[in-house]
Amino acid sequence: MTDVRRPRRLAAGDRVAVVAPAGPLNAARLATGTERLREWGLEVVVMPSALARDERLPYLAGSDAARADDFTKAWLDDSFSAVFCGRGGYGVQRMLPLLDLDELAAVEKVFVGFSDITALHEAFNARGLVTVHGPMAAGVEQLAAGGARLRDLLFEPESVTDLLAPQGAQTAVPGTAEGRLLGGNLALLAASIGTPTAVKPDGIVVLEDVSEDGYRVDRLVTQLLRSGWFDQVTGLVIGDFSDADDGGLVADVVRERLEPLGIPTVTGAAIGHEDLNLAVPLGLPVRLDATNPTLQPLQPAFQ
């Protein structure tokens, strides 16, 4: 198993950077979100391209080169203790070829984001770094609903003893499993297959997504199954699949495709695109009890 590398936990007075490696940010939402981070005692610096918008491709926060440059500068700047993504959207995979991932991953620093940011989590986790799948700097509703969990995980990680609490989850396949917690957004994980940053996970996988109807979830999961992506997965945590054509259909698809794996599985975890998006440490060893659903860190997420 890849050696686990846990960055230093955050403390009041730490300086943190906000980046937009994918879609452009809404200035008002960013201002509200960063104010919440400042209430935690953090000094927040918004990197230049975070509020930019590419002229030709307005779904991107500035050019690929500008986003990659901002990310690299923030990550390699020793004065920043953490890098928070402002939002997801789309664009991280366009930026990845412009990053020196080995150089970046050699620096141990707190990293927070989810959704399209899964592409960065996958690359960092493969190099042993623990990262945080959780609310982002412009995610006003999620910071309001799940900010307390995020703050606890970042500042007092030993206080987080069950990553499924307080909402909990339901048993799909009973049993227990241990391994590093990996995964994230289903569409991004499937999209990485065949690329230089694709990694077959060797632990417990969390999956979530948004705006993917039942047949598309079927196609994405089937692609991962056919590629052997689940071969070393020891357990599954199924989060929210939001804004689908029929939430019941998506749940049926997930069960029909994944329960035959026979590995401990829980569904209904509050992880994903709903307002309550519980922050979880990716890359950290955990213990999943799918019979009496709990997901316990085997060590604090951060030092």
JSON list of C-alpha atoms in Angstrom, two decimals, residues 6-11 40 84 110-113 121 130-135 146-165 181 271 277-286 295-303:
[
{"chain": "A", "resi": 6, "resn": "ARG", "atom": "CA", "xyz": [-0.66, 13.48, 6.46]},
{"chain": "A", "resi": 7, "resn": "PRO", "atom": "CA", "xyz": [-0.13, 17.25, 6.23]},
{"chain": "A", "resi": 8, "resn": "ARG", "atom": "CA", "xyz": [-0.09, 19.47, 9.30]},
{"chain": "A", "resi": 9, "resn": "ARG", "atom": "CA", "xyz": [-3.53, 20.36, 10.64]},
{"chain": "A", "resi": 10, "resn": "LEU", "atom": "CA", "xyz": [-4.70, 23.95, 10.40]},
{"chain": "A", "resi": 11, "resn": "ALA", "atom": "CA", "xyz": [-4.59, 26.44, 13.25]},
{"chain": "A", "resi": 40, "resn": "TRP", "atom": "CA", "xyz": [-12.22, 30.26, 11.68]},
{"chain": "A", "resi": 84, "resn": "PHE", "atom": "CA", "xyz": [-9.05, 25.56, -0.97]},
{"chain": "A", "resi": 110, "resn": "VAL", "atom": "CA", "xyz": [-4.02, 20.60, 3.19]},
{"chain": "A", "resi": 111, "resn": "PHE", "atom": "CA", "xyz": [-6.14, 20.46, 0.04]},
{"chain": "A", "resi": 112, "resn": "VAL", "atom": "CA", "xyz": [-9.94, 20.86, -0.02]},
{"chain": "A", "resi": 113, "resn": "GLY", "atom": "CA", "xyz": [-12.46, 20.39, -2.84]},
{"chain": "A", "resi": 121, "resn": "HIS", "atom": "CA", "xyz": [-7.56, 14.08, -5.41]},
{"chain": "A", "resi": 130, "resn": "VAL", "atom": "CA", "xyz": [-4.23, 12.81, 2.38]},
{"chain": "A", "resi": 131, "resn": "THR", "atom": "CA", "xyz": [-6.69, 15.34, 0.96]},
{"chain": "A", "resi": 132, "resn": "VAL", "atom": "CA", "xyz": [-10.20, 16.52, 1.88]},
{"chain": "A", "resi": 133, "resn": "HIS", "atom": "CA", "xyz": [-13.32, 15.83, -0.17]},
{"chain": "A", "resi": 134, "resn": "GLY", "atom": "CA", "xyz": [-15.65, 18.50, 1.15]},
{"chain": "A", "resi": 135, "resn": "PRO", "atom": "CA", "xyz": [-17.29, 21.94, 0.90]},
{"chain": "A", "resi": 146, "resn": "GLY", "atom": "CA", "xyz": [-21.39, 21.09, 6.77]},
{"chain": "A", "resi": 147, "resn": "GLY", "atom": "CA", "xyz": [-18.91, 23.75, 7.81]},
{"chain": "A", "resi": 148, "resn": "ALA", "atom": "CA", "xyz": [-18.67, 22.48, 11.37]},
{"chain": "A", "resi": 149, "resn": "ARG", "atom": "CA", "xyz": [-17.54, 19.04, 10.16]},
{"chain": "A", "resi": 150, "resn": "LEU", "atom": "CA", "xyz": [-15.04, 20.58, 7.76]},
{"chain": "A", "resi": 151, "resn": "ARG", "atom": "CA", "xyz": [-13.61, 22.79, 10.49]},
{"chain": "A", "resi": 152, "resn": "ASP", "atom": "CA", "xyz": [-13.35, 19.87, 12.94]},
{"chain": "A", "resi": 153, "resn": "LEU", "atom": "CA", "xyz": [-11.58, 17.73, 10.34]},
{"chain": "A", "resi": 154, "resn": "LEU", "atom": "CA", "xyz": [-9.09, 20.48, 9.51]},
{"chain": "A", "resi": 155, "resn": "PHE", "atom": "CA", "xyz": [-8.43, 21.86, 12.99]},
{"chain": "A", "resi": 156, "resn": "GLU", "atom": "CA", "xyz": [-9.24, 19.00, 15.41]},
{"chain": "A", "resi": 157, "resn": "PRO", "atom": "CA", "xyz": [-9.16, 15.82, 13.30]},
{"chain": "A", "resi": 158, "resn": "GLU", "atom": "CA", "xyz": [-9.04, 13.47, 16.28]},
{"chain": "A", "resi": 159, "resn": "SER", "atom": "CA", "xyz": [-12.56, 14.68, 17.21]},
{"chain": "A", "resi": 160, "resn": "VAL", "atom": "CA", "xyz": [-14.02, 13.15, 14.02]},
{"chain": "A", "resi": 161, "resn": "THR", "atom": "CA", "xyz": [-14.57, 9.50, 14.95]},
{"chain": "A", "resi": 162, "resn": "ASP", "atom": "CA", "xyz": [-17.33, 8.51, 12.49]},
{"chain": "A", "resi": 163, "resn": "LEU", "atom": "CA", "xyz": [-17.20, 9.99, 9.01]},
{"chain": "A", "resi": 164, "resn": "LEU", "atom": "CA", "xyz": [-20.83, 9.00, 8.33]},
{"chain": "A", "resi": 165, "resn": "ALA", "atom": "CA", "xyz": [-22.20, 10.88, 11.35]},
{"chain": "A", "resi": 181, "resn": "LEU", "atom": "CA", "xyz": [-10.58, 5.94, 1.63]},
{"chain": "A", "resi": 271, "resn": "ILE", "atom": "CA", "xyz": [-21.31, 13.05, 0.75]},
{"chain": "A", "resi": 277, "resn": "ASN", "atom": "CA", "xyz": [-21.77, 17.44, 2.26]},
{"chain": "A", "resi": 278, "resn": "LEU", "atom": "CA", "xyz": [-19.77, 15.85, 5.05]},
{"chain": "A", "resi": 279, "resn": "ALA", "atom": "CA", "xyz": [-16.05, 16.39, 4.62]},
{"chain": "A", "resi": 280, "resn": "VAL", "atom": "CA", "xyz": [-14.05, 13.16, 4.48]},
{"chain": "A", "resi": 281, "resn": "PRO", "atom": "CA", "xyz": [-10.27, 12.58, 4.27]},
{"chain": "A", "resi": 282, "resn": "LEU", "atom": "CA", "xyz": [-9.33, 10.83, 1.04]},
{"chain": "A", "resi": 283, "resn": "GLY", "atom": "CA", "xyz": [-6.16, 8.76, 1.16]},
{"chain": "A", "resi": 284, "resn": "LEU", "atom": "CA", "xyz": [-6.52, 8.05, 4.90]},
{"chain": "A", "resi": 285, "resn": "PRO", "atom": "CA", "xyz": [-6.82, 4.49, 6.27]},
{"chain": "A", "resi": 286, "resn": "VAL", "atom": "CA", "xyz": [-10.35, 3.87, 7.57]},
{"chain": "A", "resi": 295, "resn": "LEU", "atom": "CA", "xyz": [-16.74, 4.79, 8.84]},
{"chain": "A", "resi": 296, "resn": "GLN", "atom": "CA", "xyz": [-13.93, 5.27, 11.33]},
{"chain": "A", "resi": 297, "resn": "PRO", "atom": "CA", "xyz": [-10.58, 6.94, 10.63]},
{"chain": "A", "resi": 298, "resn": "LEU", "atom": "CA", "xyz": [-7.76, 4.68, 11.81]},
{"chain": "A", "resi": 299, "resn": "GLN", "atom": "CA", "xyz": [-5.67, 7.75, 12.61]},
{"chain": "A", "resi": 300, "resn": "PRO", "atom": "CA", "xyz": [-6.33, 11.51, 12.64]},
{"chain": "A", "resi": 301, "resn": "ALA", "atom": "CA", "xyz": [-6.47, 12.93, 9.13]},
{"chain": "A", "resi": 302, "resn": "PHE", "atom": "CA", "xyz": [-3.80, 15.53, 9.88]},
{"chain": "A", "resi": 303, "resn": "GLN", "atom": "CA", "xyz": [-0.82, 15.76, 12.18]}
]
